[in-house]
């Protein structure tokens, strides 16, 4: 919790600061997920202890009473530690600070609108900041009308469900929770959701025969709702001929392949300003951005004093283009250096450019050590080689193989090396601008490095930045005084040619992040380039998800039929390879490696209901076990050469800041969903966005396959609730034994799921609302993770029931996301069978596992890779000279 949060809390609710204690002091056990029973409340309904109100809590419906005279009654819930969101409007925060009623006062049949006020406040905050025209996510479109503001009379007309039925009237405030029979009666009239399926039909579910031309697009999953026709929600590609008019759109670029390494979410290459590279099929969002850029005035590098009149201080077009060309063509060069010496006058000009860099307080904290002596460079090269070997030993198998072919330094290949150092004490004690930001000395020195690099490019010199060294060892080899630190070791020389792209991108090690990923408006999370309407990360991601590339699908089918094997003899693997080709947009598709498993960890307030015998602190303990490479997921990942990343999206305990752990904590666990929503809609949104960002980061780092993992004691209980809602199945049919519950514990667990569904009105057409009501933070993050992978056209291997429940939510947000999903295995949890049946995926392995962590999916990774490798490497009858069947 930041100091700003605490100050705002005092301003918004002065009483909350009285007797201020620690972050979790006086927090009730229920909701903190301690696993202990809640303490009995005073008869008056008042709660003991003071607690700072939480900005994410849902507001109370004052019309329902709950206290004398309908006054607001504090209700203690878990403290929320958002990884972002401090910029929320204070008015919206006041609304969200109003907390829900106590559990005994909850009305089982209360209307759905009151549960969504937290998300409504978040959306209104965006509108107040000028985003009224921004695209609204489909889940927001499906939501019910908002309740009138406090003080306004309620509307006489009841809210309607999507099916047209009015919600049941709320019983008295102190009515008991409904029995299972009453819950079944309440949900008996709800139509179960229609099953889904990926775009490409498996062989066992081929469509009924009929007159269809070769290459006609396959059936696609029905969309839940159309997108709004606004400039911020781009239309998808127009259907090709022969496509069903009422179905989802199909690719219109049948003759244009889509490469998985230039995916839809990478709309423009940073070094391709003219857009000459191949475009992706589902590039609606990118086309919108490009059109807006074409219609918009010139970028900021050509400021205008008035319309059509350049600023008097602006460079001429030729000079300006030269500046931007140097920026665009700058490269980190490691290969192709010539041995030609660098003239002294050229080297001096480059160093002078570096010395003219801006520095805080005009302190100029840098020094430049020009190294040309071969003996000195040989000593440095040995330091670099030792660090390279150490780094290689720490890499997973697929990454290690890729790294072995990379050149990371050119210390001996260039005629001159330049070491750039920083003196953090330069400028004296009172250096202007360094009083509260001491790290600005290093920042200033980094600007000098950039100046040097750009000047070198203008002179035709290549520069390679070497970072494989232990800083103090290098400092000692160069006789640096102890107060100087090495910022950069640069290899400089003339080159045969500058590569058209960064070498690491050309080698497949990493991919550049497009500009629009990095631009936010007014506060973090409000996306949009200058001159474009702001949008959300979720809507931006959904807009980038497209159908399979039909040309690649056709090519893969033809190749499967021509391979030296009987037709259909590879079974499910044939369907898998064809979908991989359609997803990548090329046949054969790239091998889905390297792969990375992301283990999303979170705690659950429903643990307090005794749904598992494992203590909740095991979640944090297992995270430490993952980081120490001591868990099953680590062993299986090492076996298949995959990277393991742990994401703290909602662990109740504090975790260390260590490599391999991504701190994305939205809250310290969820609330007990038998007493109300597990989280606010805002929290669910943040968790979804965290999952999208993790997917983007892992793919940008060069991974070509993502694997879902999870960790959270009691997380099979919210999984069962999610599966029940999205598939329309009775909780008794989808609730399993989890970590080994006996018969009595299983019955209690089923009853808890029923109570949770009774306490929260859920609408399967509002997936974010369902996640907020009965899901977990890791479920929401996994849903975002799946959407992020689909937007980048990268396959995602699903693990067990937790990932399956998240996939149901992701598919409700965008059905085409299923095209990127592959079921790694079949869990013994009954809910997982319901998930696989509903979304139409067949598991690659079935070993009666139910561990989670991503373990089952990792075992299936070689099978997924093998399907692509077979399509790529197996000869055809014609090429091998093998006779075909008569």
Coordinates of C-alpha atoms in Angstrom, one line a residue, residues 132-136 228-234 288 532-535 539 543:
X132 CA -17.0 8.0 -23.7
X133 CA -16.3 7.0 -27.3
X134 CA -14.0 4.2 -26.4
X135 CA -15.0 0.7 -27.3
X136 CA -16.8 -1.1 -24.5
X228 CA -20.7 -2.3 -31.5
X229 CA -20.1 -0.6 -34.8
X230 CA -17.9 2.1 -33.5
X231 CA -14.5 3.4 -34.7
X232 CA -13.0 2.0 -31.6
X233 CA -14.3 -1.5 -32.1
X234 CA -13.0 -2.4 -35.6
X288 CA -7.9 0.9 -37.6
X532 CA -7.0 8.0 -31.1
X533 CA -9.9 7.2 -28.7
X534 CA -8.7 5.4 -25.5
X535 CA -9.7 1.8 -25.0
X539 CA -11.1 -4.8 -25.7
X543 CA -10.2 -7.1 -31.3

